[in-house]
XYZ file of C-alpha atoms in Angstrom:
682
model
C 114.377 132.338 102.645
C 117.381 133.420 103.985
C 116.924 137.224 102.597
C 113.284 136.661 103.105
C 112.265 134.999 106.384
C 115.457 135.842 107.746
C 116.489 139.354 106.442
C 119.944 138.392 106.088
C 122.050 139.245 103.369
C 123.501 137.740 99.994
C 126.513 136.887 102.020
C 124.760 135.018 104.126
C 123.249 132.943 101.515
C 125.892 132.228 99.976
C 127.447 131.186 102.944
C 124.373 128.879 103.786
C 124.242 127.365 100.435
C 127.680 126.055 100.774
C 126.478 124.673 104.552
C 123.888 123.122 102.796
C 125.911 121.505 100.207
C 128.723 120.207 102.348
C 126.296 119.056 105.373
C 123.398 117.358 103.725
C 125.757 114.902 101.407
C 124.812 111.105 101.129
C 126.619 108.253 102.666
C 129.076 107.419 104.900
C 132.384 108.879 106.061
C 135.539 106.840 106.022
C 136.638 107.587 109.305
C 133.065 106.586 110.447
C 129.606 108.307 111.181
C 127.394 109.917 107.926
C 128.644 112.485 106.331
C 125.652 114.565 106.745
C 125.625 117.093 109.381
C 122.164 118.916 108.688
C 118.671 117.050 109.464
C 116.446 116.417 107.209
C 119.776 115.870 104.387
C 117.102 114.807 102.206
C 113.768 117.008 102.630
C 110.585 115.374 101.183
C 108.480 118.777 101.543
C 108.607 122.258 101.927
C 108.267 122.465 105.815
C 111.452 119.901 105.843
C 113.319 121.856 103.245
C 113.266 124.381 105.303
C 113.732 123.011 108.322
C 116.988 121.849 106.526
C 117.833 125.922 105.323
C 116.983 127.089 109.253
C 119.837 124.535 110.414
C 122.167 125.465 107.927
C 122.112 129.250 109.108
C 122.514 128.593 112.968
C 125.370 125.962 111.802
C 126.923 129.369 109.937
C 125.985 131.597 112.745
C 128.011 129.177 115.038
C 130.789 129.027 113.180
C 131.493 132.438 113.527
C 130.663 132.831 116.582
C 127.531 135.241 116.291
C 123.853 134.588 117.068
C 121.007 135.031 114.584
C 117.475 134.742 115.212
C 114.094 134.686 113.589
C 113.019 138.214 113.331
C 109.640 139.024 115.383
C 107.455 141.824 115.497
C 108.346 144.811 117.460
C 107.050 146.073 120.815
C 106.923 149.969 120.003
C 105.424 152.286 117.398
C 107.395 151.854 114.084
C 107.759 148.000 114.677
C 107.339 145.474 112.186
C 105.440 142.371 111.722
C 106.881 138.844 111.182
C 105.252 137.909 108.096
C 105.497 134.635 109.237
C 103.651 134.755 112.743
C 100.763 136.909 110.170
C 100.009 134.219 108.108
C 99.780 131.659 110.919
C 97.465 133.864 112.380
C 95.171 134.325 109.218
C 95.402 130.772 108.606
C 94.153 130.146 112.069
C 91.039 133.021 111.406
C 90.046 132.499 107.719
C 91.586 129.040 106.743
C 90.311 126.040 105.492
C 90.305 124.776 109.155
C 90.269 128.510 110.974
C 87.522 129.414 113.162
C 85.705 131.223 110.625
C 85.596 128.097 108.519
C 84.651 125.798 110.948
C 81.822 128.271 112.735
C 80.030 128.399 109.013
C 80.037 123.889 108.992
C 78.400 124.663 112.249
C 75.668 127.072 111.426
C 75.190 124.880 108.217
C 75.304 122.069 109.843
C 72.503 122.995 112.196
C 70.197 124.306 109.560
C 70.459 120.952 107.419
C 72.491 121.979 104.970
C 75.054 119.592 103.749
C 78.430 121.559 102.786
C 79.910 118.401 101.028
C 77.940 116.246 98.610
C 78.993 112.361 99.697
C 80.604 110.060 96.805
C 79.127 106.888 95.659
C 81.579 104.688 96.449
C 79.579 102.181 94.988
C 79.921 103.246 91.510
C 83.089 103.674 91.249
C 83.613 100.002 92.523
C 81.115 99.195 89.338
C 83.509 100.938 87.543
C 86.746 99.282 88.323
C 84.454 95.958 87.941
C 83.598 96.923 84.757
C 86.417 97.489 83.247
C 87.919 94.194 84.748
C 85.292 92.626 83.198
C 86.307 94.276 79.679
C 89.926 93.338 79.937
C 88.983 89.956 80.664
C 86.721 89.015 77.747
C 88.700 91.264 75.578
C 92.717 90.126 76.942
C 92.121 87.211 78.969
C 91.761 86.896 82.777
C 94.860 86.018 82.681
C 96.373 89.077 81.362
C 97.363 91.243 83.939
C 99.907 88.653 84.673
C 100.797 87.678 81.426
C 101.935 91.618 81.350
C 103.392 91.970 84.866
C 106.922 93.933 84.616
C 109.833 92.112 86.154
C 112.363 93.749 85.529
C 114.704 95.148 88.629
C 117.971 96.660 87.848
C 118.921 95.916 91.114
C 118.535 92.099 90.752
C 120.651 92.332 87.409
C 123.924 89.586 87.600
C 127.000 90.139 86.116
C 129.597 86.916 85.813
C 133.034 88.272 84.825
C 135.370 85.863 86.607
C 136.427 83.668 84.185
C 139.733 83.918 85.813
C 138.684 82.196 89.278
C 137.011 79.465 87.249
C 139.822 79.186 85.163
C 141.988 78.599 88.326
C 139.445 75.826 89.071
C 139.590 74.086 85.908
C 143.609 74.395 86.372
C 143.508 72.266 89.783
C 140.764 69.801 88.299
C 143.609 69.042 85.451
C 146.473 68.906 88.411
C 144.023 66.007 90.138
C 143.409 63.927 86.853
C 139.572 65.037 86.985
C 139.701 66.808 83.707
C 142.216 66.504 80.526
C 144.275 69.440 79.389
C 142.923 69.560 76.089
C 139.119 70.099 77.190
C 139.702 73.469 78.845
C 140.209 76.813 77.397
C 141.782 79.977 79.407
C 143.081 81.784 76.568
C 143.582 85.406 77.772
C 142.780 84.370 81.619
C 145.678 86.400 82.494
C 148.792 86.434 84.335
C 147.720 85.100 87.724
C 145.928 82.164 85.699
C 149.387 81.368 84.094
C 151.411 81.746 87.178
C 148.989 78.668 88.486
C 149.706 77.297 85.644
C 153.569 76.847 85.792
C 153.060 76.098 89.146
C 151.311 72.919 88.725
C 153.478 72.440 85.242
C 150.988 72.741 82.811
C 153.013 74.990 80.805
C 150.974 74.888 77.610
C 148.460 76.310 79.630
C 149.864 78.981 81.036
C 151.170 80.075 77.347
C 147.636 80.090 76.534
C 146.772 82.008 79.492
C 149.056 84.640 78.495
C 148.158 85.092 74.816
C 146.536 88.413 74.287
C 144.630 87.786 70.859
C 142.113 89.623 70.134
C 139.146 87.288 70.066
C 136.390 87.594 67.179
C 133.612 89.519 69.401
C 135.917 91.023 72.461
C 134.170 94.453 70.302
C 130.450 93.514 70.146
C 127.960 93.714 73.179
C 125.032 91.318 72.386
C 121.606 90.682 73.313
C 119.970 87.338 73.210
C 116.753 86.539 74.706
C 115.105 82.648 75.498
C 118.639 81.479 76.039
C 116.621 79.139 78.502
C 118.452 75.446 79.033
C 118.597 73.523 75.466
C 117.273 76.498 73.480
C 119.043 77.693 70.537
C 119.655 80.899 72.132
C 121.565 79.178 75.221
C 123.865 77.845 72.228
C 124.429 80.901 70.968
C 125.131 82.532 74.177
C 128.349 80.034 74.416
C 129.327 80.719 71.048
C 129.573 84.734 71.647
C 131.137 84.175 74.832
C 133.264 81.727 73.042
C 134.203 84.846 71.408
C 135.132 87.070 74.168
C 131.488 89.016 73.344
C 129.669 90.665 76.306
C 126.746 89.849 76.223
C 123.340 90.489 77.815
C 120.681 87.606 78.020
C 116.976 88.295 79.788
C 115.357 85.654 81.530
C 112.153 85.913 83.105
C 112.820 83.806 85.690
C 116.317 84.042 87.438
C 115.625 81.654 90.046
C 118.402 80.363 92.224
C 118.384 76.805 89.562
C 118.621 79.030 86.345
C 121.125 81.427 87.528
C 123.156 77.862 88.382
C 122.848 77.104 84.702
C 123.955 80.556 83.485
C 126.982 80.200 85.970
C 128.063 76.678 84.524
C 127.299 78.469 80.681
C 129.544 81.387 81.688
C 132.609 78.790 83.083
C 132.039 76.397 80.390
C 132.235 78.912 77.863
C 134.060 81.943 78.173
C 137.335 83.298 76.903
C 139.043 86.543 77.673
C 136.868 89.676 78.862
C 133.778 87.994 78.145
C 130.806 88.810 80.411
C 127.855 87.763 81.019
C 124.775 89.940 82.402
C 121.591 88.084 83.629
C 118.718 90.538 83.718
C 115.205 89.464 84.747
C 112.470 90.861 82.719
C 109.504 89.732 81.454
C 109.312 90.744 77.190
C 105.290 90.245 77.236
C 105.351 93.699 79.303
C 106.121 96.707 76.882
C 107.149 98.412 80.566
C 110.006 96.040 80.755
C 110.885 96.195 77.085
C 111.618 99.782 77.473
C 113.493 99.465 81.195
C 115.758 97.034 79.590
C 116.247 99.407 76.760
C 117.352 101.740 79.490
C 119.153 100.176 81.482
C 121.608 98.830 78.655
C 121.958 102.384 77.405
C 122.466 103.718 80.802
C 125.509 103.928 83.117
C 124.566 102.413 87.167
C 126.060 104.286 89.658
C 125.873 103.947 93.323
C 127.431 106.296 96.220
C 129.790 104.474 98.643
C 131.925 106.779 101.232
C 130.915 109.790 99.425
C 132.437 108.482 96.317
C 130.287 107.848 93.185
C 131.113 103.817 92.088
C 130.215 102.771 88.796
C 128.124 99.194 88.850
C 127.640 99.087 85.108
C 129.214 101.212 82.189
C 126.994 102.260 79.473
C 126.560 99.237 77.096
C 126.353 100.226 73.005
C 124.603 96.845 71.359
C 126.051 95.870 68.455
C 123.967 92.627 67.822
C 120.590 91.065 68.626
C 119.643 87.404 68.602
C 115.728 88.114 69.518
C 115.002 84.545 70.099
C 112.211 84.351 73.380
C 109.211 82.576 72.443
C 106.135 81.374 74.502
C 104.206 77.945 74.673
C 102.660 77.685 72.061
C 98.878 76.232 71.267
C 95.899 76.282 69.248
C 94.339 76.115 65.798
C 92.664 79.400 64.067
C 89.088 78.682 65.844
C 91.127 79.513 69.111
C 91.871 83.093 67.692
C 91.778 85.859 70.595
C 93.346 86.326 73.817
C 96.011 83.202 73.977
C 97.323 84.201 70.339
C 97.406 87.811 71.015
C 99.818 86.919 73.700
C 101.622 85.030 71.430
C 102.042 87.435 69.418
C 103.091 89.990 71.536
C 105.829 88.072 72.359
C 106.464 86.439 69.199
C 106.656 89.821 67.134
C 105.820 92.728 68.547
C 108.571 92.444 71.438
C 111.221 91.783 68.437
C 110.515 94.881 66.924
C 110.208 97.192 70.385
C 113.907 95.623 70.942
C 115.363 96.572 67.363
C 113.980 100.252 67.488
C 114.927 100.784 70.786
C 118.559 98.956 70.927
C 119.256 100.563 67.469
C 118.707 103.980 69.283
C 121.547 103.693 71.451
C 125.020 105.029 70.541
C 123.919 106.986 67.178
C 125.308 110.261 68.189
C 128.165 109.004 69.499
C 129.318 105.943 67.590
C 129.278 107.538 63.961
C 128.282 104.503 61.438
C 127.574 102.410 64.183
C 124.509 99.806 63.164
C 122.718 96.506 65.158
C 123.338 93.688 63.554
C 120.229 91.783 64.062
C 119.746 88.126 63.435
C 116.063 87.037 62.789
C 114.685 83.657 63.849
C 112.732 82.819 61.186
C 110.894 79.471 59.892
C 109.651 77.583 56.901
C 106.401 76.576 59.559
C 104.054 79.334 58.062
C 101.478 76.824 59.595
C 102.280 73.710 57.993
C 102.410 72.036 61.089
C 99.424 73.322 62.529
C 98.043 73.919 65.805
C 100.638 75.515 67.107
C 98.719 79.245 67.753
C 100.260 82.517 66.336
C 103.470 80.880 65.735
C 103.069 80.608 62.088
C 101.566 84.466 61.220
C 104.582 85.851 63.438
C 106.804 83.976 61.682
C 105.322 85.392 57.784
C 105.272 88.932 59.687
C 109.175 88.717 59.948
C 109.041 88.907 56.132
C 107.258 92.216 56.504
C 110.058 93.764 58.522
C 112.421 92.540 56.115
C 110.404 94.489 53.753
C 110.120 97.213 55.742
C 113.547 97.828 56.322
C 114.219 99.646 53.057
C 111.085 101.967 53.307
C 111.598 103.126 57.281
C 115.201 104.841 57.446
C 114.189 105.847 60.689
C 115.445 102.448 62.001
C 116.273 100.948 59.023
C 119.137 103.047 58.813
C 120.705 101.874 62.312
C 120.217 98.582 61.423
C 121.453 95.421 59.341
C 119.059 92.275 58.982
C 119.781 88.736 58.391
C 116.580 87.104 58.196
C 117.807 83.227 59.292
C 114.968 79.867 58.251
C 115.527 77.836 61.339
C 114.742 74.036 60.580
C 114.067 71.369 62.844
C 116.258 71.679 65.742
C 116.485 68.403 68.354
C 115.392 69.169 71.775
C 114.254 72.652 71.479
C 110.977 73.819 73.800
C 109.438 74.057 70.499
C 110.135 71.097 68.796
C 111.195 68.872 71.650
C 107.542 67.612 71.726
C 108.172 66.062 67.898
C 111.727 64.647 68.831
C 110.564 60.756 68.603
C 109.418 61.474 64.853
C 113.260 62.558 63.742
C 113.703 59.106 62.347
C 111.072 59.412 60.196
C 111.362 62.876 58.971
C 115.322 62.237 58.171
C 114.127 59.073 56.465
C 112.583 61.790 54.294
C 115.747 63.559 53.279
C 115.136 66.257 55.675
C 118.382 67.338 58.105
C 117.460 67.846 61.454
C 120.093 69.855 63.415
C 121.100 70.085 67.360
C 121.507 72.719 69.427
C 125.248 73.354 69.344
C 125.008 72.965 65.049
C 122.123 75.672 64.470
C 123.437 78.143 67.163
C 126.702 77.889 64.993
C 125.171 78.311 61.582
C 123.848 81.390 63.247
C 126.307 83.181 64.698
C 128.420 82.478 61.170
C 126.298 84.917 60.171
C 127.385 88.100 62.427
C 130.997 87.991 60.889
C 132.538 91.451 59.460
C 131.295 90.058 55.618
C 128.100 89.523 56.609
C 127.763 93.000 58.256
C 128.890 94.951 55.761
C 126.534 93.088 53.289
C 123.811 93.285 55.293
C 124.193 97.032 55.667
C 123.060 97.444 51.940
C 120.374 94.756 52.169
C 119.051 92.507 54.029
C 120.820 89.029 54.114
C 118.359 85.980 54.006
C 119.767 82.947 54.567
C 118.285 79.033 54.386
C 119.262 76.679 56.843
C 116.518 74.577 57.102
C 117.766 71.445 55.818
C 115.240 70.778 53.339
C 112.125 71.580 55.753
C 111.440 74.638 53.311
C 111.035 72.549 50.350
C 109.159 69.199 51.557
C 105.797 68.559 52.196
C 105.713 67.102 55.655
C 102.424 66.421 57.561
C 102.986 66.300 61.237
C 100.225 63.810 61.292
C 100.843 62.030 58.767
C 104.477 61.548 60.358
C 103.389 60.447 63.899
C 100.921 57.838 61.909
C 103.734 56.278 60.153
C 105.760 56.465 63.263
C 103.379 54.197 65.366
C 103.257 52.193 62.286
C 106.902 51.374 62.490
C 106.521 50.943 66.178
C 104.218 48.671 66.257
C 105.819 46.679 63.707
C 108.903 46.241 65.633
C 107.092 46.559 68.954
C 107.874 42.353 69.504
C 111.514 43.005 69.183
C 111.358 45.989 71.868
C 108.794 44.676 74.371
C 111.742 42.008 75.104
C 114.269 45.078 75.639
C 111.599 47.240 77.398
C 112.007 48.250 80.783
C 108.709 48.045 83.223
C 106.790 51.846 82.972
C 106.796 53.678 86.092
C 103.937 56.260 86.761
C 105.695 59.293 87.381
C 102.853 61.147 89.394
C 101.456 60.837 93.229
C 103.691 58.289 95.583
C 101.339 58.272 97.937
C 97.629 56.731 96.721
C 94.479 56.879 98.644
C 94.821 53.699 101.211
C 90.730 52.233 101.204
C 89.280 51.906 104.560
C 87.307 48.975 106.770
C 83.724 49.748 105.866
C 81.844 50.242 109.582
C 78.808 49.666 110.596
C 77.411 51.708 113.404
C 74.601 50.685 115.529
C 72.199 52.554 115.891
C 69.392 50.624 118.105
C 69.963 53.347 120.799
C 68.149 56.278 118.964
C 64.364 56.782 119.811
C 63.804 59.516 117.669
C 61.791 59.232 114.412
C 63.686 59.539 111.111
C 61.116 61.776 109.736
C 61.721 63.802 112.846
C 65.647 64.153 112.280
C 68.052 66.734 109.987
C 70.211 64.380 108.073
C 73.043 65.932 106.882
C 73.867 64.043 103.608
C 76.478 66.335 102.113
C 78.542 69.404 102.995
C 81.061 71.856 101.285
C 84.137 72.812 103.463
C 86.493 75.660 103.391
C 88.440 76.364 106.705
C 92.391 77.101 107.629
C 93.213 73.763 106.204
C 91.282 74.259 102.692
C 89.390 71.597 101.790
C 87.313 68.740 103.439
C 89.864 66.783 101.929
C 93.200 68.075 102.848
C 91.824 68.482 106.415
C 90.938 65.016 106.905
C 94.716 64.059 105.607
C 95.965 65.929 108.126
C 93.503 65.001 110.649
C 94.266 61.282 110.200
C 98.490 61.202 109.906
C 99.306 64.727 110.884
C 101.015 65.573 107.768
C 99.625 65.856 104.026
C 100.054 63.865 101.395
C 100.884 64.297 97.304
C 97.685 64.587 96.492
C 97.052 67.263 99.316
C 100.042 69.198 98.783
C 99.191 69.940 95.056
C 95.531 70.744 95.965
C 96.923 73.205 98.443
C 99.814 74.844 96.616
C 96.823 74.837 93.671
C 94.533 76.628 95.344
C 97.554 79.008 97.097
C 98.544 79.876 93.717
C 102.279 78.531 94.067
C 101.192 75.781 91.149
C 98.803 76.134 87.722
C 97.595 73.371 85.280
C 97.629 74.388 81.799
C 97.944 72.408 78.404
C 98.396 69.223 80.440
C 101.129 70.152 82.464
C 101.667 71.481 85.886
C 103.905 75.128 86.040
C 104.613 76.956 89.013
C 104.617 80.810 89.322
C 107.493 81.671 87.148
C 105.728 79.736 84.286
C 108.332 76.585 84.622
C 106.954 73.545 83.680
C 106.570 71.103 87.084
C 106.900 67.473 87.327
C 104.077 66.355 88.789
C 106.190 63.961 91.108
C 108.310 66.682 92.003
C 105.314 69.104 93.378
C 105.685 67.194 96.892
C 108.958 67.880 97.629
C 109.451 71.062 96.636
C 106.207 72.848 97.778
C 105.516 70.647 100.972
C 107.286 72.971 103.581
C 105.412 76.626 102.132
C 102.521 75.133 101.819
C 102.161 73.782 105.370
C 103.292 76.831 107.095
C 100.776 78.360 105.517
C 97.710 75.933 106.993
C 96.392 75.577 109.999
C 95.167 77.164 112.333
C 97.069 80.926 113.095
C 96.532 84.427 114.888
C 95.031 86.923 113.304
C 96.799 90.139 112.474
C 95.641 93.090 113.611
C 92.541 94.613 111.923
C 90.315 97.513 111.844
C 88.892 97.242 115.642
C 90.313 94.240 116.163
C 93.562 94.091 118.184
C 95.708 91.260 119.730
C 92.850 88.349 118.558
C 90.200 90.921 120.694
C 87.472 93.019 119.637
C 86.480 95.379 121.611
C 83.362 95.882 123.209
C 81.351 98.645 121.717
C 78.189 101.094 122.621
C 76.142 103.284 120.980
C 76.849 106.397 120.656
C 74.066 109.254 119.776
C 75.864 112.511 118.069
C 74.665 115.758 118.414
C 76.370 116.809 115.349
C 78.138 115.776 112.535
C 81.402 114.393 112.943
C 84.369 114.155 110.103
C 87.471 112.341 110.278
C 90.225 111.454 107.817
C 91.071 107.997 106.422
C 93.644 106.654 104.523
C 92.118 105.010 101.376
C 88.819 105.167 99.562
C 88.626 100.909 100.265
C 88.738 102.400 104.352
C 86.251 105.057 104.173
C 83.592 102.479 102.141
C 84.385 100.053 105.337
C 83.019 102.880 107.569
C 79.795 104.025 104.907
C 78.997 100.139 104.627
C 78.880 99.525 108.489
C 76.555 102.224 108.873
C 74.954 103.479 105.606
C 71.828 105.503 107.052
C 74.157 107.844 108.883
C 77.457 107.869 107.043
C 79.003 109.616 104.100
C 82.333 109.988 102.384
C 84.205 112.064 100.054
C 87.504 112.842 98.582
C 89.277 116.075 99.413
C 91.205 116.937 96.593
C 92.596 119.885 98.222
C 93.878 117.739 101.101
C 94.630 114.740 99.208
C 92.577 112.303 101.560
C 89.598 110.531 102.215
C 87.435 112.238 104.503
C 84.527 110.023 106.308
C 81.083 112.059 107.851
C 79.008 110.175 110.768
C 75.560 112.414 110.515
C 73.896 113.349 113.723
C 71.976 110.915 115.444
């Protein structure tokens, strides 16, 4: 543009390039104000780019003390016609919206010939509806929500401040709230050591100054499924204690979940251990790929004109893919639900192994991703657990493929750990009442911490070296794999034992409390109205014996609650929260929008204010013809020729067509990239 449109020399072009580089910088100056001196600093189209270059030309001219201007057509013989002006003139005459085109459209309109074929908006809507029905039948109506991406790099949280929580621990020891033997400040640093000395805790001061290399300080571990009371959470604690950098994914990065991870880090971390918490839906392949890319790439931001590293590129060395959904259903229930379970239990695991193992292979010779697979002896023996058995059996195939598929096998080492009965987890917690019965048959059960310790024992240097030659299989089933346990029979035996000892237990059992709705409906006094003053025959009257209602307060039930007391009862809050999609009922339990199980008695306190803020009579927002809650007065106008105008979307175009279908059509203008509505003459 400098040498062409402005007709300036190459020297000007070089100076203008330098001016653009300096004058279009992002960020703020340390001395105040923006670094950018040209506008627009970040052009979004060709016109804005030309404006930026023109501004740079004028800035260079002002700095040199000369005046320049765009060339224009000369007034005398031999003058040069400005190409920009000539192009603009040609557009006005022969362009799509020029004089000739507009004249042609007018003539065609007078002859009754339509120049553009109207598009059938209903067909497109029908296609979308048919696609939605197909997805609902094949994958389930809830499939879009199940695979909706949740990953956001901006929401990732880093916990690496063990030195801060260590100082708090020291203060609590000095105050007598903690015992010195109960805390570990290994490698916390000189600041912590000095505080320990000040408080007279010389032993802890020496511990803080220790610079010994912790066993996992060189490792970057990726752990999925680390929810509270899970095996994976115990694994995270073990890794943090060893000084590792751990990346955990969570489907719900709520305030309470973040608080849990902060407490876990403060309790377990030692040395330079760090914990990244990343929100992600691992049932979404989009999120899986995004998380893998985020882990392997550096994250930066521009601050005061300087690049600041928010996250270094990480090269994972350990993977514990322990994420698992709620599993339910028999073979007869095979379908969308089982497919969704398989997606998270198997295919997400395979995608993580393949993606994470690629990171760093070009920069670190001999690098391998060491994977601990969560195997199980349950290959359908418990029954009623959906696709769980099939997914665990499929891990055998993953181990076998390691030898045949070097494209990923050469970058990984596998440990297939068969995990037994672990008490209190999301999968087995419901069977905790059967623990005594199963242990009486010689099967050992484990706590989360015990199983986590066993699993972490499989990431030592010796095991990694062995697994690099062939996958390692370990049995942590506690005898469950060899037993012929039947859950139904165990439940029957446990019930029989409980019934046999029921007399003694009844004497010490406390009264049971129903944890449900705290405000039952009160009975109202029956009324007997006097209709003696009514003279119209019943045959001549219209009697409404039942009515349905849907209004600003939901149904008649919730509206009646509000009218009666001015507030909502617990039942009203639950009904409205369910109607609004804040909660849902599934598998005999309530769940929130983040798939976290809710106790029924907690719903009222948690959702009362939110529900109340979304009901009642409210002002309408400005929509279509309605402005400030008022609809303008309308009158009929007769058009002597077609009137065309652009709208923002297909949906808006359809509203115009539906309002006057006999005299309105719409089409999509490919060149302009927008929808055009035509009101026909009449």
